[in-house]
Short mmCIF file of C-alpha atoms and ligand atoms in Angstrom, two decimals:
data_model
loop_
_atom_site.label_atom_id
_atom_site.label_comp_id
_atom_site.label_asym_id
_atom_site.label_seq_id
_atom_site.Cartn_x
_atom_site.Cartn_y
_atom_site.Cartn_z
CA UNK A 240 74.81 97.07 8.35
CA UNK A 241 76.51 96.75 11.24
CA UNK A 242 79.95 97.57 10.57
CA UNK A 243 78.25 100.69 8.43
CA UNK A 244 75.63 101.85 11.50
CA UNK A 245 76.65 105.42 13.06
CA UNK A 246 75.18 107.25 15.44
CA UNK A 247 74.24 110.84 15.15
CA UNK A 248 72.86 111.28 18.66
CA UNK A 249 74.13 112.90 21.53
CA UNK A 250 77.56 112.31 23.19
CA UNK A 251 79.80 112.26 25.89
CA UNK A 252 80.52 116.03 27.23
CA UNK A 253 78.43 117.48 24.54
CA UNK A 254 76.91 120.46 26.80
CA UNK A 255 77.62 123.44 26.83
CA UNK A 256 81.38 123.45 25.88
CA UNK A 257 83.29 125.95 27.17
CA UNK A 258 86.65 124.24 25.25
CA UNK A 259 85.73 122.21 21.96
CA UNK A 260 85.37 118.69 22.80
CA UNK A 261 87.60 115.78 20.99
CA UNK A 262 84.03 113.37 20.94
CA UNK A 263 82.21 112.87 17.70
CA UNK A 264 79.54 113.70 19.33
CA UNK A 265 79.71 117.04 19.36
CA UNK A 266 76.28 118.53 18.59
CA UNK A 267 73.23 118.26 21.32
CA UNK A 268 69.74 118.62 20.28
CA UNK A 269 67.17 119.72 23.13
CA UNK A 270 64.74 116.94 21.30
CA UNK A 271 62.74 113.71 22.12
CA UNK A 272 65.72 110.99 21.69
CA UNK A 273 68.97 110.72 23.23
CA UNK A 274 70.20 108.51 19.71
CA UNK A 275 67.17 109.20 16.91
CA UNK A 276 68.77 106.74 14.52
CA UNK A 277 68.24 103.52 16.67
CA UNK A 278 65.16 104.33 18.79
CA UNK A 279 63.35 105.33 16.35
CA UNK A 280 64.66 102.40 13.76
CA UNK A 281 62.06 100.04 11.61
CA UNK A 282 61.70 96.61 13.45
CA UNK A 283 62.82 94.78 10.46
CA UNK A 284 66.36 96.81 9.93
CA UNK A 285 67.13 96.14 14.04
CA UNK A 286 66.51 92.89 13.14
CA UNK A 287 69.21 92.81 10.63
CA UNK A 288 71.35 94.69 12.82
CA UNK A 289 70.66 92.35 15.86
CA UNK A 290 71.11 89.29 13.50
CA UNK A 291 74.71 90.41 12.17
CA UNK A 292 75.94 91.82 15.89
CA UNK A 293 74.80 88.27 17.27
CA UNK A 294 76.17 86.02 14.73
CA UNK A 295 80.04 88.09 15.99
CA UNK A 296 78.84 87.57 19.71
CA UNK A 297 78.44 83.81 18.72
CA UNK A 298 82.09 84.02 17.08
CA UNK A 299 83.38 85.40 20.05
CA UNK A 300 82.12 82.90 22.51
CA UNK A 301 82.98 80.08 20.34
CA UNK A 302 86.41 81.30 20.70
CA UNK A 303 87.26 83.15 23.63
CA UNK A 304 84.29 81.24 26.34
CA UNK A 305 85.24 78.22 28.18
CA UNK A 306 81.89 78.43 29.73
CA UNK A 307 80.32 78.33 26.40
CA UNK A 308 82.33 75.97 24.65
CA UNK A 309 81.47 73.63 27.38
CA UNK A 310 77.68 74.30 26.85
CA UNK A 311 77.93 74.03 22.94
CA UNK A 312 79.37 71.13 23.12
CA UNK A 313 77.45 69.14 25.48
CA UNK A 314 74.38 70.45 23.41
CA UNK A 315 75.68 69.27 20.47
CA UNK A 316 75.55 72.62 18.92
CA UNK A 317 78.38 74.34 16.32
CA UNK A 318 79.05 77.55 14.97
CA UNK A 319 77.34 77.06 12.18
CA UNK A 320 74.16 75.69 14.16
CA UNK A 321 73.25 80.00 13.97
CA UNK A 322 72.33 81.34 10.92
CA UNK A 323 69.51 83.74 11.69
CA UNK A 324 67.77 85.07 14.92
CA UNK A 325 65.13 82.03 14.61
CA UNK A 326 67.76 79.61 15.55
CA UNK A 327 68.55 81.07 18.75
CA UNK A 328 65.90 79.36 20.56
CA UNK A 329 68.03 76.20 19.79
CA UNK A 330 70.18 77.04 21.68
CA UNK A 331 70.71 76.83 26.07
CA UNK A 332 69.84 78.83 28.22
CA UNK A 333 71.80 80.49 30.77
CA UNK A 334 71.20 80.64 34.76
CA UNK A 335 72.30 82.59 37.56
CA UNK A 336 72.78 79.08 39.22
CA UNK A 337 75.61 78.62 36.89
CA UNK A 338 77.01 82.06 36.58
CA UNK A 339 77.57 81.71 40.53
CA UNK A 340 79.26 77.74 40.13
CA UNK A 341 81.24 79.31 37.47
CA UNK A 342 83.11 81.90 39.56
CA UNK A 343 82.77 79.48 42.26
CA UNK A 344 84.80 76.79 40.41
CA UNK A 345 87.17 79.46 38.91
CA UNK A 346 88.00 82.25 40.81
CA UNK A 347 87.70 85.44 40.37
CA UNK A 348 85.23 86.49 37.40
CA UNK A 349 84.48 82.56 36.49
CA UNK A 350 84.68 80.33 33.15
CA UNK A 351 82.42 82.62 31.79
CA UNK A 352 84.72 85.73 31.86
CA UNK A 353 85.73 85.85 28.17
CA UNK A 354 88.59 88.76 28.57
CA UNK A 355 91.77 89.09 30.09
CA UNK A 356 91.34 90.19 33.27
CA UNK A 357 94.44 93.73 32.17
CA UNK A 358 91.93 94.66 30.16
CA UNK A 359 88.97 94.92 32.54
CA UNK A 360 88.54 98.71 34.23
CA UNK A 361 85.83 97.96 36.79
CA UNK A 362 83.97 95.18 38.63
CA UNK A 363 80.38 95.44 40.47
CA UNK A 364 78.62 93.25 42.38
CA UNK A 365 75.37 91.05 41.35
CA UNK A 366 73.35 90.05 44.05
CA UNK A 367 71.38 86.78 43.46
CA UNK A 368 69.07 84.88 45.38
CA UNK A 369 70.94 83.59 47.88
CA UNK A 370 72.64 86.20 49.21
CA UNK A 371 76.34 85.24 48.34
CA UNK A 372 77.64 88.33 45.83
CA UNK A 373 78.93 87.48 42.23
CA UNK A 374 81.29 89.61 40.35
CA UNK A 375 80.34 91.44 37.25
CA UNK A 376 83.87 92.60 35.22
CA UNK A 377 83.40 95.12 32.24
CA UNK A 378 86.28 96.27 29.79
CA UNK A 379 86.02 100.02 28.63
CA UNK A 380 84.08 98.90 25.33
CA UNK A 381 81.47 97.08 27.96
CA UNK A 382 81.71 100.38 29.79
CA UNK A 383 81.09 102.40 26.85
CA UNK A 384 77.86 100.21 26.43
CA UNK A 385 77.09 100.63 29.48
CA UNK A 386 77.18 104.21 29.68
CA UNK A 387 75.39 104.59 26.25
CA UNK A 388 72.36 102.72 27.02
CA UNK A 389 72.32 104.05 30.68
CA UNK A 390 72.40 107.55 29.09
CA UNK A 391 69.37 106.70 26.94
CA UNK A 392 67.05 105.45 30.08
CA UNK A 393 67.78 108.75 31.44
CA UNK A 394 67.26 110.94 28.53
CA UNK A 395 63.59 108.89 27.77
CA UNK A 396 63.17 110.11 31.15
CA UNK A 397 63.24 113.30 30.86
CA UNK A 398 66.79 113.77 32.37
CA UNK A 399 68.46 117.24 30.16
CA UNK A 400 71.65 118.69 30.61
CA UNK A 401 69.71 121.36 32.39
CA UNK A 402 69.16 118.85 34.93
CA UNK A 403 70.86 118.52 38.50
CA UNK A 404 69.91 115.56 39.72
CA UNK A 405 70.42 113.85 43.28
CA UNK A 406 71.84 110.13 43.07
CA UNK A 407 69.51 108.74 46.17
CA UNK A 408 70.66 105.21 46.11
CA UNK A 409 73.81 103.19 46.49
CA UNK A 410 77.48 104.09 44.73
CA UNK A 411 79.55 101.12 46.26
CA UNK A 412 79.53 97.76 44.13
CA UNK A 413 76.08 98.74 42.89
CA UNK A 414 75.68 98.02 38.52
CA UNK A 415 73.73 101.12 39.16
CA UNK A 416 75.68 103.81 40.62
CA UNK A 417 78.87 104.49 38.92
CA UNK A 418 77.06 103.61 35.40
CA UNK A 419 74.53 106.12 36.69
CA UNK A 420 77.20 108.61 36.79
CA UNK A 421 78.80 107.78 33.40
CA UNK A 422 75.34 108.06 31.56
CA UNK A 423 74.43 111.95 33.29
CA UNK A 424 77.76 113.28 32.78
CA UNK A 425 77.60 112.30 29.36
CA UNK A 426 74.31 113.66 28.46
CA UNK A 427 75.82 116.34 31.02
CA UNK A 428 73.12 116.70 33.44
CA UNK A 429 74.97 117.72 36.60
CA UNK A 430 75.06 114.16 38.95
CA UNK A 431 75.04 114.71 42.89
CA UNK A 432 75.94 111.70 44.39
CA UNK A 433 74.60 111.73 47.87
CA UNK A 434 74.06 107.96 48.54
CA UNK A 435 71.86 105.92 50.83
CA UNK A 436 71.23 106.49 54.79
CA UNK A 437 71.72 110.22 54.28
CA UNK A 438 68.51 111.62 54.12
CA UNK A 439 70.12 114.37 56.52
CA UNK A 440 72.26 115.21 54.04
CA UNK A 441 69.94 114.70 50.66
CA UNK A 442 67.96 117.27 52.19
CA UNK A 443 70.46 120.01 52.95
CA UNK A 444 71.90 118.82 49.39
CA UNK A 445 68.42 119.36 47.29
CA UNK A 446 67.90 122.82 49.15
CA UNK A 447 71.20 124.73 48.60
CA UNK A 448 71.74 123.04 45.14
CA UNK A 449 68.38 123.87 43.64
CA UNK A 450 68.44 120.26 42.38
CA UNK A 451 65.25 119.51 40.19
CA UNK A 452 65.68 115.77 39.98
CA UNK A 453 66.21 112.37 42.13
CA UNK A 454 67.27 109.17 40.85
CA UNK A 455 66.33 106.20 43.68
CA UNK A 456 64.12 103.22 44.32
CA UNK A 457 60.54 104.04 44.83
CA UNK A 458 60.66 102.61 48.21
CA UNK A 459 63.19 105.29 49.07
CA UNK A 460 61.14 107.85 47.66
CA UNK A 461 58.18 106.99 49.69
CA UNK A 462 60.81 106.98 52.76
CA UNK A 463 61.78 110.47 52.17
CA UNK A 464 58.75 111.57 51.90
CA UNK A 465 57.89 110.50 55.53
CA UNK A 466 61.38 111.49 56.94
CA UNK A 467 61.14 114.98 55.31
CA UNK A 468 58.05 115.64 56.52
CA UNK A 469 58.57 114.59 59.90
CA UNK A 470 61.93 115.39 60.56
CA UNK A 471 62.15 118.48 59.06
CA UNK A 472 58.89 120.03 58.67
CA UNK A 473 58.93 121.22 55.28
CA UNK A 474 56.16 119.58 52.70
CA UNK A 475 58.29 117.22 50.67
CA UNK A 476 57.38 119.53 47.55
CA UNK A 477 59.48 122.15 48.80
CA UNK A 478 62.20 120.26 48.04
CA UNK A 479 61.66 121.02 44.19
CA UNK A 480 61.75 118.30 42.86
CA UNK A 481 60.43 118.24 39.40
CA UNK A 482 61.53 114.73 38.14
CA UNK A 483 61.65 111.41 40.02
CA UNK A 484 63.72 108.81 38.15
CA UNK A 485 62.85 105.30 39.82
CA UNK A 486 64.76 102.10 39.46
CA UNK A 487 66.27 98.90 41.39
CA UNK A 488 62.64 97.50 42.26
CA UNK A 489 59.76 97.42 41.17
CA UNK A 490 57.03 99.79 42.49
CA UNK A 491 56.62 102.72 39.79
CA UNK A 492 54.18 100.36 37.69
CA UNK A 493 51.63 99.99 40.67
CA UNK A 494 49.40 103.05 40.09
CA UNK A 495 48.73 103.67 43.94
CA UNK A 496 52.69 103.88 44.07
CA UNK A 497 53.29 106.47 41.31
CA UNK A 498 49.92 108.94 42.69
CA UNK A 499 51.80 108.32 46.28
CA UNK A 500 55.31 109.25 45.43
CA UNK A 501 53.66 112.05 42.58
CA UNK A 502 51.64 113.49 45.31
CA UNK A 503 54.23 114.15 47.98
CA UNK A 504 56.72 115.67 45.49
CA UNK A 505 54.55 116.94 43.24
CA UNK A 506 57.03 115.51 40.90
CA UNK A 507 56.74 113.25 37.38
CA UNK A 508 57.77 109.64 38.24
CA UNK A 509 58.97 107.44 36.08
CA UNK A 510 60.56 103.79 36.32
CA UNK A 511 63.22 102.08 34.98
CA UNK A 512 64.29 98.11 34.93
CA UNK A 513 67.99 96.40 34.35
CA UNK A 514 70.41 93.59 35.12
CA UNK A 515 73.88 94.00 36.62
CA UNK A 516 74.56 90.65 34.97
CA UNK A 517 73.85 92.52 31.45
CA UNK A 518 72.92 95.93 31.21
CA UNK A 519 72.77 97.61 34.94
CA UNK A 520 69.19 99.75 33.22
CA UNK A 521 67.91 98.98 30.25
CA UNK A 522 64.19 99.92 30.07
CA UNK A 523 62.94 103.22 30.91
CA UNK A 524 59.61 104.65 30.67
CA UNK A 525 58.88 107.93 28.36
CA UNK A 526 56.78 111.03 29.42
CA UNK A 527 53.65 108.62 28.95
CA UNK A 528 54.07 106.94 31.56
CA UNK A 529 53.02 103.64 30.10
CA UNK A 530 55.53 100.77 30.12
CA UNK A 531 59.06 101.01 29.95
CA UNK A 532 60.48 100.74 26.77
CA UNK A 533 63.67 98.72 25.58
CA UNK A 534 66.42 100.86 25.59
CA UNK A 535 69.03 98.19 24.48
CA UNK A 536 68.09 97.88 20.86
CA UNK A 537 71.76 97.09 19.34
CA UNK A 538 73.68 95.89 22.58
CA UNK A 539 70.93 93.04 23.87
CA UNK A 540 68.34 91.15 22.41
CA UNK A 541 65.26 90.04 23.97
CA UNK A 542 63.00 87.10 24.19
CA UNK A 543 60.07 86.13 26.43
CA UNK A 544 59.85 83.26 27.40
CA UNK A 545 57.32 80.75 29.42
CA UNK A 546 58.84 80.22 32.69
CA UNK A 547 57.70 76.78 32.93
CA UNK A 548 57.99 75.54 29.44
CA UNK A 549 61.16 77.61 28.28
CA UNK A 550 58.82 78.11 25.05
CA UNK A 551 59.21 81.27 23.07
CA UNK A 552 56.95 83.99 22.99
CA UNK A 553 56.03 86.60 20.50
CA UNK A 554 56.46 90.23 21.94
CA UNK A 555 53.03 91.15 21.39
CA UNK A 556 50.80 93.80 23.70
CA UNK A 557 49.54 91.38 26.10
CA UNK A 558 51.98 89.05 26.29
CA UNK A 559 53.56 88.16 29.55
CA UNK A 560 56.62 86.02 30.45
CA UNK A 561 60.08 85.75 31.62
CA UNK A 562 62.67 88.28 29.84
CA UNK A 563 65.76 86.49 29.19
CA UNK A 564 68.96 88.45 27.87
CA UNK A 565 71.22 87.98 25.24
CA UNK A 566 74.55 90.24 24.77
CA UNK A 567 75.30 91.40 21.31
CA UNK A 568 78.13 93.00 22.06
CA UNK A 569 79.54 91.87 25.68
CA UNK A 570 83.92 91.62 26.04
CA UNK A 571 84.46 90.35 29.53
CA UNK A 572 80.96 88.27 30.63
CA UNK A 573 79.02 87.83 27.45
CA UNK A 574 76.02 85.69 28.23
CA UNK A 575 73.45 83.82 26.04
CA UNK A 576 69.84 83.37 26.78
CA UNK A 577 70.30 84.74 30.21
CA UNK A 578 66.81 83.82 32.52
CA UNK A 579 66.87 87.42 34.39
CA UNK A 580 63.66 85.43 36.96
CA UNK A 581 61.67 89.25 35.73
CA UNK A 582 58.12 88.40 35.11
CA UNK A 583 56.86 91.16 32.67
CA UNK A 584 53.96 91.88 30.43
CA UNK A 585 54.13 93.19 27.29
CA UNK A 586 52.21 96.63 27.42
CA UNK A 587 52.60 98.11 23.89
CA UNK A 588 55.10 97.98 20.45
CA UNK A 589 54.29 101.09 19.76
CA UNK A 590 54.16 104.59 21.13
CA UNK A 591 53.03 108.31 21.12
CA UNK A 592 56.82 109.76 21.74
CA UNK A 593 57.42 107.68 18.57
CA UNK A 594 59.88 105.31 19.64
CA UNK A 595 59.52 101.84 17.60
CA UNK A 596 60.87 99.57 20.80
CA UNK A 597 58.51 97.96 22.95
CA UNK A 598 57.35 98.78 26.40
CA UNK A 599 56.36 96.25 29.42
CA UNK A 600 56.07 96.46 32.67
CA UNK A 601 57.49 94.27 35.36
CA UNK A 602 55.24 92.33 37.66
CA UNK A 603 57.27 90.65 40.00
CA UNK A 604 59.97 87.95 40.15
CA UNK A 605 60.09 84.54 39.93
CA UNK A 606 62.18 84.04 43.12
CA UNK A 607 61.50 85.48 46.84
CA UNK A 608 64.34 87.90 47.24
CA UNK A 609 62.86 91.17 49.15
CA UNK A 610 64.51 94.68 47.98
CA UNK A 611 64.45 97.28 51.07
CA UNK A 612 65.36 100.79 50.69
CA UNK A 613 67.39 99.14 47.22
CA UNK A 614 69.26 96.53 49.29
CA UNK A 615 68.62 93.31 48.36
CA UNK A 616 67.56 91.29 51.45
CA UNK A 617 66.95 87.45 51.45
CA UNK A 618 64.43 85.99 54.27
CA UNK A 619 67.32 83.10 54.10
CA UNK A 620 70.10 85.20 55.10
CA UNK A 621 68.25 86.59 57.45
CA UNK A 622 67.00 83.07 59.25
CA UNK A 623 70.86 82.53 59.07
CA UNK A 624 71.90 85.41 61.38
CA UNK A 625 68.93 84.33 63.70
CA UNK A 626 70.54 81.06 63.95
CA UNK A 627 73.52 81.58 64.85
CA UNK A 628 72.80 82.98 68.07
CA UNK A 629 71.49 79.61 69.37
CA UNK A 630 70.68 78.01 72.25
CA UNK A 631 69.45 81.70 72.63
CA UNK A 632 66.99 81.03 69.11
CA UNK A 633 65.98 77.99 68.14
CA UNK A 634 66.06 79.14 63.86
CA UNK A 635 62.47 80.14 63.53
CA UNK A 636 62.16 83.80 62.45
CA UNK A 637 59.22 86.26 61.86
CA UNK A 638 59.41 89.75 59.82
CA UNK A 639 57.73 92.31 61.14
CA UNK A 640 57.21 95.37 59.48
CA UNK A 641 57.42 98.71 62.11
CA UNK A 642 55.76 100.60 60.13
CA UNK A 643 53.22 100.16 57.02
CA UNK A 644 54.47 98.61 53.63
CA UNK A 645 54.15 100.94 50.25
CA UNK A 646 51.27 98.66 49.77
ZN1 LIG B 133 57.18 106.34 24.59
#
């Protein structure tokens, strides 16, 4: 099924032509899903689709992973250990522990970089919990990937090619910026990338554009707010914004958050979750507003696991765990049972828009890394910096917030 699947959904440059575009996908439909076919596909044929594109992912990394041949082998486990998706829980898990090691040990991309590096096109940057950076490589399949799913978190959002939307948080290094980019020009909503630390500018920007939409975290949404309002005296709703696409934090799922950052701007919100280690954002919520579905049905499969135990759970409504990542279709860093540390719940497997995937909602992580204004700031690195001004400090260190949290 997998070599047969095709998608009839929407594709790159398909708005609007003014000359007739090369890409298959050709045709745009102003309608629900950005690819029908697979969000809307029976949870026993994904499945089958996940089970074939994993049992080739396994192929590859049997061949072309020293990082996984290393694993396999101290586990004890061969190819033919994997028959079906059941027998995946046999198998390791991965950590961000040994993703950093690995590109510690073996410079650049690591023993778990499973492509030449000629053929990669792009690197980001993965922030962990310690602070130190690791490199993320993608090849222009992983890219394509990328994009794809990207495009769909934005299209369950709302995002149409009618859409000019302002690009609020970071472009440089950050899984989601340029990916950001790739996914609206493709569904060919028109992407202003204005950055972070220019609120000067997003203003000016939203006002003489007419832009109707803002992609950022919801702690920078909540920032603007104040800034607009007292810098510039306007009422943040007369910026005109009509959509607010949310991501790199958590936030959106706290209701007193949405009604805060819907009340200023007068604008939908919505939220979105990823991994620059897999997919930079790959569950968005729908116009319900009630959990983010998956958006990575044929590129990533899912399990939820008990952080303590490592035991499997069933994706049930109520369910809540750690989501740990599995690439189906990954060239340069494929990973296996990836723990992301993203505590979720399991809100629903079904849904009114009439997408089959599930939808959860993030409720924290299982390490102590702080996000602020969508930077990722560790109270470690900071106690660091402290410390190296001694005799002057003596290491001890105390946050204080000048003004009040998002709550
Ligand atoms: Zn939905």
């Amino acid at each position: 099924m997998a070599d047969t699947f095709r998608y009839h959904g929407h594709g790159m440059n398909s708005s609007k032509p003014v000359f007739a575009s090369e890409s298959p996908y050709s045709e745009i439909q102003p309608d629900e899903y950005f690819d029908p076919e697979i969000e809307t596909l029976s949870s026993a044929a994904l499945r089958q689709l996940q089970e074939a594109k994993l049992a080739r992912q396994l192929d590859y990394l049997y061949a072309r992973s020293l990082f996984y041949q290393d694993k396999f082998r101290a586990a004890g486990l061969r190819r033919e250990h994997f028959s079906s998706l059941r027998d995946l829980q046999n198998f390791p898990f991965t950590t961000k522990e040994e993703l950093r090691d690995s590109q510690s040990a073996c410079p650049p991309l690591g023993r778990h970089m499973a492509a030449d590096m000629a053929s990669l096109i792009r690197i980001h940057a993965s922030t962990g919990t310690t602070g130190r950076p690791s490199f993320v490589g993608i090849t222009r399949r992983d890219a394509e990937v990328w994009t794809r799913v990207t495009a769909r978190y934005f299209y369950t959002q709302g995002i149409r090619p009618s859409d000019v939307i302002i690009h609020g948080a970071s472009l440089a290094m950050f899984a989601g910026g340029l990916p950001a980019k790739d996914a609206l020009e493709w569904i060919g909503a028109t992407f202003v990338p204005v950055g972070t630390g220019a609120s000067e500018k997003l203003v000016l920007v939203a006002r003489t554009l007419g832009a109707n939409a803002l992609h950022c975290t919801p702690s920078y949404a909540i920032y603007l707010a104040d800034y607009v309002r007292r810098e510039t005296g306007l009422d943040p709703r007369e910026l005109g914004f009509r959509k607010i696409v949310c991501g790199a934090e958590p936030g959106v799922g706290i209701p007193a958050v949405r009604a805060k950052i819907t009340g200023e701007f007068g604008a939908r919100v919505t939220e979105g979750l990823g991994n620059a280690d897999m997919v930079p954002i790959i569950f968005a919520e729908c116009k319900d507003q009630s959990g983010m579905h998956f958006n990575g049905q044929e590129y990533v499969y899912v399990e939820i696991i008990d952080p303590e135990t490592g035991q499997v759970l069933p994706i049930e409504t109520g369910v809540s765990g750690e989501l740990v990542y599995t690439s189906l279709e990954r060239e340069c860093v494929p990973l296996l049972r990836f723990r992301t540390r993203d505590r979720v719940t399991i809100l629903a497997t079904s849904c009114a828009c009439g997408r089959t995937s599930f939808k959860l909602r993030c409720v924290g992580r299982t390490d102590d890394m702080l996000i602020v204004l969508g930077v990722n700031v560790f109270p470690s690195a900071v106690r660091d910096v402290v410390s190296s001004f001694y005799p002057k400090t003596t290491g001890e260190i105390q946050i204080l917030l000048d003004a009040p949290g998002q709550g």
